[in-house]
Tab-separated table of C-alpha atoms in Angstrom:
chain	number	residue	atom	x	y	z
U	1	MET	CA	126.514	71.536	81.868
U	2	SER	CA	126.303	74.417	84.378
U	3	ILE	CA	123.718	76.240	82.300
U	4	VAL	CA	121.407	73.166	82.719
U	5	VAL	CA	121.931	73.332	86.479
U	6	LEU	CA	120.778	77.058	86.341
U	7	PHE	CA	117.686	76.136	84.446
U	8	ILE	CA	116.719	73.432	86.936
U	9	LEU	CA	117.245	75.704	89.934
U	10	LEU	CA	115.289	78.513	88.270
U	11	PHE	CA	112.450	76.065	87.380
U	12	PHE	CA	112.093	74.908	91.037
U	13	ALA	CA	112.318	78.523	92.268
U	14	GLY	CA	109.484	79.360	89.930
U	15	VAL	CA	107.383	76.447	91.205
U	16	PHE	CA	108.126	77.477	94.811
U	17	PHE	CA	106.988	81.022	94.339
U	18	TYR	CA	103.988	79.884	92.318
U	19	LYS	CA	102.964	77.770	95.317
U	20	CYS	CA	103.709	80.377	98.011
U	21	SER	CA	102.317	83.411	96.240
U	22	ARG	CA	98.672	84.309	96.721
U	23	LEU	CA	98.799	85.578	93.064
U	24	HIS	CA	99.942	82.232	91.759
U	25	PHE	CA	100.231	82.506	87.940
U	26	MET	CA	100.233	86.347	88.060
U	27	ALA	CA	102.929	86.722	90.718
U	28	PRO	CA	105.742	88.980	89.651
U	29	SER	CA	108.328	86.536	91.111
U	30	PHE	CA	106.873	83.767	88.965
U	31	PHE	CA	107.352	85.895	85.788
U	32	VAL	CA	110.858	86.723	86.901
U	33	CYS	CA	111.695	83.020	87.322
U	34	ALA	CA	109.993	82.178	84.069
U	35	GLY	CA	111.965	84.905	82.317
U	36	PHE	CA	115.325	83.684	83.537
U	37	SER	CA	114.309	80.074	82.816
U	38	LEU	CA	113.484	80.985	79.259
U	39	SER	CA	116.826	82.780	78.806
U	40	ALA	CA	118.559	79.681	80.300
U	41	ALA	CA	116.742	77.508	77.806
U	42	CYS	CA	117.819	79.694	74.917
U	43	CYS	CA	121.366	79.437	76.152
U	44	ILE	CA	121.138	75.613	76.180
U	45	LEU	CA	119.706	75.527	72.680
U	46	ASN	CA	122.594	77.699	71.292
U	47	MET	CA	125.411	76.632	73.536
U	48	GLN	CA	127.181	74.768	70.851
U	49	ASN	CA	127.352	77.841	68.632
U	50	TRP	CA	128.458	80.162	71.415
U	51	ASN	CA	130.948	77.579	72.832
U	52	THR	CA	130.854	79.264	76.275
U	53	GLN	CA	129.798	78.313	79.747
U	54	ILE	CA	128.995	79.884	83.105
U	55	ASP	CA	130.312	78.973	86.547
U	56	ILE	CA	128.968	78.485	89.995
U	57	VAL	CA	129.336	82.259	90.869
U	58	THR	CA	126.990	83.267	88.088
U	59	ILE	CA	124.520	80.557	88.970
U	60	GLY	CA	124.666	81.658	92.651
U	61	VAL	CA	124.203	85.364	91.856
U	62	ILE	CA	121.224	84.770	89.505
U	63	VAL	CA	119.414	82.319	91.774
U	64	LEU	CA	119.963	84.422	94.942
U	65	SER	CA	118.745	87.528	93.084
U	66	VAL	CA	115.613	85.819	92.006
U	67	CYS	CA	114.999	84.641	95.550
U	68	ILE	CA	115.507	88.000	97.049
U	69	PHE	CA	113.074	89.537	94.518
U	70	GLY	CA	110.601	86.713	95.381
U	71	ALA	CA	110.887	87.343	99.140
U	72	GLY	CA	110.098	91.034	98.508
U	73	ASN	CA	107.188	89.943	96.387
U	74	LEU	CA	105.753	87.681	99.102
U	75	CYS	CA	106.244	90.484	101.689
U	76	GLY	CA	104.506	93.000	99.353
U	77	GLU	CA	101.466	90.626	98.956
U	78	SER	CA	101.087	90.189	102.752
U	79	VAL	CA	100.954	93.922	103.509
U	80	THR	CA	97.601	95.764	103.244
U	81	PHE	CA	97.140	99.533	103.058
U	82	ARG	CA	93.838	101.344	103.211
U	83	ALA	CA	92.732	101.871	99.579
U	84	VAL	CA	92.112	105.473	98.609
U	85	HIS	CA	89.195	106.058	96.168
U	86	VAL	CA	88.533	109.340	94.397
U	87	LYS	CA	84.914	109.831	93.424
U	88	GLN	CA	85.801	111.539	90.168
U	89	PHE	CA	87.403	108.309	88.978
U	90	PRO	CA	84.789	105.651	88.416
U	91	VAL	CA	85.515	101.982	88.798
U	92	PHE	CA	83.934	99.093	86.835
U	93	ASP	CA	82.829	95.619	87.623
U	94	PHE	CA	80.994	92.806	85.822
U	95	SER	CA	77.972	92.615	88.147
U	96	GLY	CA	75.555	94.302	85.704
U	97	ASN	CA	75.263	95.470	82.165
U	98	GLN	CA	77.644	98.328	82.539
U	99	ARG	CA	79.504	99.579	79.506
U	100	ILE	CA	82.148	102.262	78.778
U	101	ARG	CA	80.931	104.564	76.079
U	102	VAL	CA	83.092	106.891	74.109
U	103	LYS	CA	81.348	108.847	71.352
U	104	LYS	CA	82.382	108.025	67.767
U	105	LEU	CA	82.867	111.676	66.966
U	106	ALA	CA	85.270	112.133	69.932
U	107	ILE	CA	87.313	109.012	68.809
U	108	ALA	CA	87.495	110.279	65.306
U	109	ALA	CA	88.714	113.745	66.407
U	110	ILE	CA	91.379	112.258	68.672
U	111	GLU	CA	92.561	109.818	66.036
U	112	SER	CA	92.878	112.692	63.601
U	113	ALA	CA	95.129	114.511	66.106
U	114	LEU	CA	97.188	111.344	66.639
U	115	ILE	CA	97.701	110.985	62.873
U	116	VAL	CA	99.170	114.478	62.801
U	117	ILE	CA	101.523	113.461	65.661
U	118	ASN	CA	102.558	110.402	63.589
U	119	ILE	CA	103.382	112.614	60.660
U	120	CYS	CA	105.440	115.128	62.677
U	121	TYR	CA	107.328	112.150	64.286
U	122	PHE	CA	107.969	110.585	60.900
U	123	ARG	CA	109.395	113.929	59.625
U	124	TYR	CA	111.694	114.150	62.695
U	125	ILE	CA	112.894	110.548	62.252
U	126	TYR	CA	113.512	110.925	58.553
U	127	GLN	CA	115.506	114.184	59.050
U	128	LEU	CA	117.550	112.386	61.722
U	129	SER	CA	118.320	109.610	59.372
U	130	VAL	CA	119.445	112.211	56.735
U	131	ILE	CA	121.733	113.780	59.265
U	132	ALA	CA	123.222	110.293	59.968
U	133	GLY	CA	124.013	109.808	56.221
U	134	ASN	CA	120.808	108.323	54.847
U	135	ARG	CA	120.812	108.738	51.075
U	136	ILE	CA	118.522	105.863	50.067
U	137	GLY	CA	115.212	107.394	51.263
U	138	ILE	CA	112.505	105.869	53.426
U	139	ALA	CA	113.974	102.349	53.010
U	140	GLY	CA	117.022	103.316	55.059
U	141	MET	CA	115.255	105.735	57.446
U	142	ILE	CA	114.868	103.416	60.497
U	143	SER	CA	118.412	101.906	60.384
U	144	TYR	CA	120.134	105.265	60.036
U	145	ALA	CA	117.874	107.024	62.665
U	146	ARG	CA	118.661	104.152	65.055
U	147	HIS	CA	122.437	104.646	64.606
U	148	ALA	CA	122.007	108.347	65.022
U	149	SER	CA	119.958	108.187	68.215
U	150	ASN	CA	122.157	105.553	69.794
U	151	TYR	CA	125.649	106.586	68.888
U	152	LEU	CA	125.802	110.052	67.362
U	153	ASN	CA	125.546	113.469	69.052
U	154	THR	CA	123.632	115.134	66.259
U	155	GLY	CA	122.347	118.041	68.175
U	156	TYR	CA	119.018	117.654	66.578
U	157	ASP	CA	116.627	117.410	69.495
U	158	MET	CA	113.065	116.186	69.202
U	159	PRO	CA	110.531	119.097	69.283
U	160	VAL	CA	108.765	119.190	72.628
U	161	ILE	CA	105.368	119.050	71.083
U	162	VAL	CA	106.324	115.825	69.270
U	163	SER	CA	107.809	114.211	72.422
U	164	GLN	CA	104.665	115.111	74.468
U	165	GLY	CA	102.490	113.950	71.630
U	166	ILE	CA	104.153	110.449	71.598
U	167	VAL	CA	103.601	110.171	75.403
U	168	LEU	CA	99.935	111.312	75.007
U	169	THR	CA	99.442	108.805	72.096
U	170	LYS	CA	100.487	106.035	74.328
U	171	CYS	CA	98.219	107.051	77.182
U	172	ILE	CA	95.252	107.359	74.833
U	173	ALA	CA	95.894	103.918	73.380
U	174	TYR	CA	96.130	102.431	76.913
U	175	VAL	CA	92.983	104.001	78.186
U	176	PHE	CA	90.934	103.206	75.168
U	177	LEU	CA	92.312	99.687	75.021
U	178	PHE	CA	91.115	99.140	78.624
U	179	ALA	CA	87.704	100.315	77.616
U	180	PHE	CA	87.776	97.990	74.537
U	181	VAL	CA	88.660	94.891	76.496
U	182	TYR	CA	86.076	95.606	79.380
U	183	ASN	CA	83.247	96.264	76.815
U	184	LEU	CA	84.193	93.146	74.792
U	185	LEU	CA	84.028	90.922	77.897
U	186	ASN	CA	80.832	92.569	79.113
U	187	ASP	CA	78.920	92.506	75.795
U	188	ARG	CA	78.791	91.021	72.363
U	189	PRO	CA	81.199	92.563	69.819
U	190	LYS	CA	80.057	95.753	68.222
U	191	SER	CA	81.674	97.850	65.466
U	192	ARG	CA	81.705	100.914	67.698
U	193	TYR	CA	83.802	99.073	70.289
U	194	PHE	CA	86.472	98.356	67.665
U	195	MET	CA	86.879	101.992	67.060
U	196	LEU	CA	88.555	102.292	70.468
U	197	LEU	CA	91.552	100.401	68.919
U	198	LEU	CA	92.375	103.285	66.495
U	199	PRO	CA	94.711	104.946	68.926
U	200	CYS	CA	96.583	101.618	69.367
U	201	ALA	CA	97.342	101.731	65.577
U	202	SER	CA	98.864	105.199	65.983
U	203	HIS	CA	100.844	104.171	69.051
U	204	SER	CA	102.186	101.140	67.058
U	205	VAL	CA	103.345	103.496	64.297
U	206	ASN	CA	105.242	105.529	66.872
U	207	ILE	CA	106.915	102.393	68.254
U	208	VAL	CA	108.143	101.468	64.800
U	209	LEU	CA	109.458	104.961	64.243
U	210	SER	CA	111.239	104.979	67.622
U	211	THR	CA	113.548	102.346	66.187
U	212	ALA	CA	113.419	100.527	69.543
U	213	ARG	CA	111.747	97.085	69.598
U	214	ILE	CA	111.413	97.206	73.280
U	215	GLY	CA	108.368	99.427	72.828
U	216	PHE	CA	106.419	96.494	71.515
U	217	ILE	CA	107.431	94.417	74.551
U	218	GLU	CA	105.939	97.123	76.716
U	219	PHE	CA	102.728	97.283	74.550
U	220	PHE	CA	102.321	93.547	74.551
U	221	VAL	CA	102.837	93.211	78.308
U	222	TYR	CA	100.127	95.864	78.901
U	223	ILE	CA	97.693	94.108	76.621
U	224	PHE	CA	98.382	90.776	78.250
U	225	PHE	CA	98.048	92.166	81.781
U	226	VAL	CA	94.812	94.037	81.272
U	227	THR	CA	93.163	91.171	79.349
U	228	ILE	CA	94.143	88.572	81.913
U	229	VAL	CA	93.057	90.576	84.917
U	230	LEU	CA	89.722	91.564	83.457
U	231	LEU	CA	89.115	88.029	82.314
U	232	MET	CA	89.689	86.845	85.843
U	233	LYS	CA	87.216	89.398	87.191
U	234	LYS	CA	84.682	88.517	84.514
U	235	LYS	CA	84.861	84.796	84.979
U	236	ASN	CA	85.488	84.938	88.771
U	237	VAL	CA	88.205	82.234	88.313
U	238	SER	CA	90.848	81.214	90.577
U	239	LEU	CA	94.329	82.634	90.081
U	240	ARG	CA	95.787	79.210	89.546
U	241	MET	CA	97.243	78.532	86.146
U	242	ASN	CA	94.800	77.044	83.585
U	243	ARG	CA	94.728	76.302	79.930
U	244	THR	CA	93.165	79.644	78.996
U	245	PHE	CA	96.000	81.662	80.604
U	246	LEU	CA	98.689	79.378	79.264
U	247	LYS	CA	97.289	79.707	75.679
U	248	MET	CA	97.165	83.541	76.124
U	249	ALA	CA	100.718	83.672	77.397
U	250	ALA	CA	101.953	81.339	74.580
U	251	GLY	CA	100.083	83.407	71.980
U	252	SER	CA	101.432	86.703	73.323
U	253	LEU	CA	105.010	85.403	73.292
U	254	ALA	CA	104.660	84.054	69.808
U	255	ALA	CA	103.163	87.331	68.520
U	256	PHE	CA	106.007	89.257	70.103
U	257	LEU	CA	108.672	87.045	68.672
U	258	LEU	CA	107.195	87.414	65.219
U	259	ILE	CA	107.093	91.220	65.387
U	260	PHE	CA	110.544	91.241	67.041
U	261	THR	CA	111.919	89.253	64.063
U	262	VAL	CA	110.224	91.385	61.363
U	263	LEU	CA	111.391	94.636	62.992
U	264	GLY	CA	114.844	93.197	63.153
U	265	TYR	CA	115.057	93.375	59.406
U	266	THR	CA	114.802	97.221	59.606
U	267	THR	CA	117.921	97.413	61.616
U	268	GLY	CA	119.922	94.720	59.843
U	269	LYS	CA	120.366	92.516	62.890
U	270	THR	CA	117.990	89.734	61.713
U	271	GLN	CA	119.621	89.550	58.228
U	272	TYR	CA	123.061	89.258	59.776
U	273	LEU	CA	122.280	86.540	62.401
U	274	GLY	CA	119.194	84.876	60.936
U	275	ALA	CA	115.839	84.993	62.635
U	276	LEU	CA	116.163	82.088	65.066
U	277	ASN	CA	119.739	83.094	66.096
U	278	ALA	CA	118.568	86.712	66.604
U	279	ILE	CA	115.879	85.523	68.996
U	280	LEU	CA	118.175	83.172	70.882
U	281	LEU	CA	120.824	85.955	71.202
U	282	TYR	CA	118.343	88.546	72.368
U	283	ILE	CA	116.682	86.260	75.018
U	284	GLY	CA	119.541	84.040	76.121
U	285	GLY	CA	122.688	86.037	75.293
U	286	SER	CA	122.132	88.269	78.382
U	287	VAL	CA	122.922	85.383	80.741
U	288	ILE	CA	126.252	84.692	79.104
U	289	ALA	CA	127.012	88.467	78.960
U	290	PHE	CA	126.206	88.750	82.713
U	291	HIS	CA	128.634	85.939	83.352
U	292	GLN	CA	131.384	87.642	81.456
U	293	TYR	CA	130.581	90.968	83.291
U	294	LEU	CA	130.856	89.401	86.744
U	295	HIS	CA	134.411	88.268	85.922
U	296	HIS	CA	135.454	91.512	84.092
U	297	ARG	CA	133.664	94.316	85.933
U	298	PRO	CA	134.443	97.800	84.727
U	299	PRO	CA	135.137	100.620	87.245
U	300	ARG	CA	132.093	102.620	88.353
U	301	GLU	CA	132.357	106.222	86.917
U	302	PHE	CA	129.715	107.753	89.178
U	303	PHE	CA	126.857	106.702	91.401
U	304	GLY	CA	123.729	105.572	89.534
U	305	LYS	CA	125.217	105.921	85.993
U	306	GLU	CA	123.476	102.966	84.603
U	307	THR	CA	120.087	103.161	86.349
U	308	LEU	CA	119.467	106.823	87.196
U	309	ARG	CA	120.087	108.507	83.849
U	310	LEU	CA	116.513	109.823	83.506
U	311	PHE	CA	116.584	110.973	87.128
U	312	TYR	CA	119.714	113.005	86.527
U	313	ALA	CA	118.161	114.397	83.456
U	314	PHE	CA	115.249	115.565	85.510
U	315	LEU	CA	117.501	117.191	88.080
U	316	SER	CA	119.547	118.912	85.244
U	317	LYS	CA	116.295	120.499	83.979
U	318	LEU	CA	115.605	121.786	87.460
U	319	GLY	CA	119.043	123.566	87.349
U	320	PHE	CA	121.154	121.133	89.340
U	321	ASP	CA	124.709	120.149	88.411
U	322	THR	CA	124.642	116.524	87.290
U	323	PRO	CA	127.136	114.113	85.747
U	324	GLU	CA	127.543	114.185	82.029
U	325	TYR	CA	126.894	111.153	79.890
U	326	GLU	CA	129.088	110.371	76.965
U	327	SER	CA	126.941	107.371	76.199
U	328	TYR	CA	124.258	105.507	78.406
U	329	PHE	CA	124.513	102.446	76.280
U	330	LEU	CA	126.419	99.442	77.687
U	331	GLU	CA	129.609	98.104	76.007
U	332	PHE	CA	129.255	95.114	73.607
U	333	THR	CA	130.703	91.786	74.602
U	334	ASN	CA	131.353	88.905	72.223
U	335	ILE	CA	129.441	85.738	72.569
U	336	GLY	CA	131.078	83.012	70.567
U	337	GLU	CA	132.806	83.985	67.304
U	338	HIS	CA	129.994	85.510	65.372
U	339	ALA	CA	127.697	87.278	67.857
U	340	SER	CA	127.860	90.120	70.291
U	341	THR	CA	125.349	91.724	72.659
U	342	ASN	CA	125.072	94.751	75.063
U	343	VAL	CA	122.255	93.357	77.248
U	344	TYR	CA	123.308	91.788	80.562
U	345	THR	CA	120.086	91.178	82.487
U	346	ALA	CA	118.747	93.697	85.002
U	347	LEU	CA	121.264	92.435	87.613
U	348	ARG	CA	124.298	93.911	85.911
U	349	ARG	CA	123.128	97.554	86.303
U	350	TYR	CA	122.111	97.026	89.992
U	351	ILE	CA	125.467	95.547	90.875
U	352	GLN	CA	127.460	98.102	88.884
U	353	ASP	CA	125.683	101.019	90.435
U	354	TYR	CA	125.093	99.880	94.031
U	355	GLU	CA	127.464	96.898	94.588
U	356	PHE	CA	126.004	93.613	95.788
U	357	THR	CA	124.734	94.949	99.070
U	358	GLY	CA	122.773	97.726	97.383
U	359	ALA	CA	121.597	95.359	94.638
U	360	VAL	CA	119.966	93.160	97.374
U	361	LEU	CA	118.072	96.201	98.725
U	362	VAL	CA	116.896	97.238	95.264
U	363	LEU	CA	115.776	93.753	94.429
U	364	PHE	CA	113.706	93.375	97.562
U	365	VAL	CA	112.127	96.752	97.243
U	366	LEU	CA	111.148	96.140	93.660
U	367	GLY	CA	109.713	92.905	94.596
U	368	PHE	CA	107.782	94.333	97.426
U	369	LEU	CA	106.302	97.089	95.331
U	370	TYR	CA	105.405	94.979	92.279
U	371	GLY	CA	103.920	92.299	94.643
U	372	HIS	CA	101.810	94.810	96.502
U	373	PHE	CA	100.421	96.652	93.406
U	374	PHE	CA	99.829	93.407	91.487
U	375	LYS	CA	97.824	92.121	94.496
U	376	LEU	CA	95.663	95.405	94.633
U	377	VAL	CA	94.495	95.221	91.025
U	378	ILE	CA	94.301	91.472	90.684
U	379	GLU	CA	92.388	90.539	93.877
U	380	GLY	CA	89.943	93.446	93.904
U	381	ARG	CA	86.535	92.952	92.378
U	382	LYS	CA	86.548	96.313	90.485
U	383	ALA	CA	88.806	97.620	87.823
U	384	GLY	CA	89.822	101.171	86.911
U	385	ILE	CA	92.639	103.712	86.927
U	386	ALA	CA	94.747	101.473	89.252
U	387	LEU	CA	94.681	98.615	86.733
U	388	ILE	CA	95.607	100.842	83.828
U	389	ASN	CA	98.561	102.390	85.597
U	390	THR	CA	99.840	99.103	87.117
U	391	ALA	CA	99.605	97.286	83.754
U	392	ALA	CA	101.397	100.238	82.041
U	393	PHE	CA	104.325	100.005	84.395
U	394	ALA	CA	104.436	96.179	84.697
U	395	TRP	CA	106.730	95.506	81.742
U	396	PRO	CA	110.086	95.720	83.604
U	397	VAL	CA	109.124	92.558	85.424
U	398	PHE	CA	108.823	90.666	82.238
U	399	LEU	CA	112.211	91.872	80.903
U	400	PHE	CA	114.216	91.159	84.124
U	401	SER	CA	116.178	88.490	82.527
U	402	ILE	CA	117.095	90.721	79.569
U	403	GLU	CA	117.470	94.303	80.594
U	404	GLU	CA	116.846	96.642	83.558
U	405	CYS	CA	113.951	98.883	82.904
U	406	ALA	CA	112.344	99.534	86.276
U	407	LEU	CA	114.778	102.248	87.331
U	408	LYS	CA	116.444	103.086	84.081
U	409	SER	CA	113.220	103.839	82.162
U	410	LEU	CA	110.610	104.673	84.899
U	411	LEU	CA	112.433	107.149	87.100
U	412	GLY	CA	112.096	110.081	84.721
U	413	ILE	CA	109.766	113.036	84.021
U	414	SER	CA	108.230	111.110	81.092
U	415	SER	CA	106.698	108.726	83.543
U	416	LEU	CA	105.157	111.664	85.417
U	417	TYR	CA	103.702	112.920	82.263
U	418	GLN	CA	102.257	109.528	81.450
U	419	LEU	CA	100.563	109.305	84.908
U	420	PHE	CA	99.169	112.832	84.546
U	421	TYR	CA	97.798	112.293	81.028
U	422	THR	CA	96.377	108.863	82.044
U	423	PHE	CA	94.438	110.419	84.973
U	424	VAL	CA	93.097	113.191	82.829
U	425	LEU	CA	92.097	110.877	79.948
U	426	TYR	CA	90.391	108.445	82.303
U	427	HIS	CA	88.456	111.195	84.057
U	428	LEU	CA	87.380	112.658	80.719
U	429	PHE	CA	86.413	109.530	78.778
U	430	MET	CA	85.888	106.488	81.092
U	431	LYS	CA	82.094	107.110	81.808
U	432	PRO	CA	79.924	104.166	82.785
U	433	GLU	CA	76.780	103.657	80.661
U	434	VAL	CA	74.282	101.156	82.006
U	435	ASN	CA	71.568	101.397	79.432
U	436	ASP	CA	73.050	99.699	76.298
U	437	GLU	CA	70.383	101.090	73.980
U	438	LYS	CA	71.373	104.622	74.818
U	439	GLY	CA	72.892	106.665	72.125
U	440	LYS	CA	72.688	104.028	69.369
């Protein structure tokens, strides 16, 4: 079968980039190959139910795209720029008994404020679900709110203070989680360290309320990336794949799939398809959908419609005339007789917006940038603000075989807010403490 050929080619491409990359297991190109291989494997497992195939054109486009991204990755790793270090932003290593200490009172005050944000966000989502027709109370809140936010023009905009609070909650969770992992690797477990995880609980609540499961993918990637990199620095181990990293990767994937399935019940998708079929469709259906897209490409309405929505929204706020969006969600396509999807891999949006030539340039540039920034934070002995920000924006690499997120989700003003809040929080709270007995 052609899908088996695609899986084999992607497997060998992954081995090739693993061998060629200085980053080995943590190379962005390796994760892209692994993601597409996983999608192809899911297609193979469910091919009988979907009763559809792909052709040599689809195989060629996918494999060539992966190779172009990988070439950019290798170039990004080989380029070295002079590092800029700001004295106000401390960096941390594992050479001594250094800790990151955040006072319990500060954590308690911050978490109290985050709970208020959770409550405000809950009230907004519930009211949105009522506008969409929810008459069964909290039980139907998520599914109705999801339908309203995706397909209805309700005119009920989220208050600015709530939207900013959601971004701030995520930044606090990311910064404090970095401190938690660092302290846990550098010291024995202590109860005051676990208090640093409280903002993560508030951030998780916001993800559930957002009705979008992709938020958990972003969060899991951040946890995985920070933990792996800090573990490498602590143990001073080679970047070559070993059992520890394999177990962590497998555990992270299993945890994500479990949460993905559970959250699917809130939207009704898991009940309709079944847990296993829902997972196979989400991970593998994108390849089949991309094949159908290549052979039935819709006309392009305007430049960058599918990847630059947030950028256009930013320009609109500055007073520029920008194209209007009726809907930024992609059309659904049938896969087999009983399933449909509107995810087409990241490649669909690049080709639709920039044609094949432009897609080649975008893929190479993304590979270059991710390869370079991954190298900076992984190969250095010290960790700090660069690791937090790189891990926070690493998730599009892991989703490449499912959806485009690097341009569609990161080129907006929200990303600028996230960077700003992260820098401020890091400067305020990430203070080194050498004497472990201090402040007990």
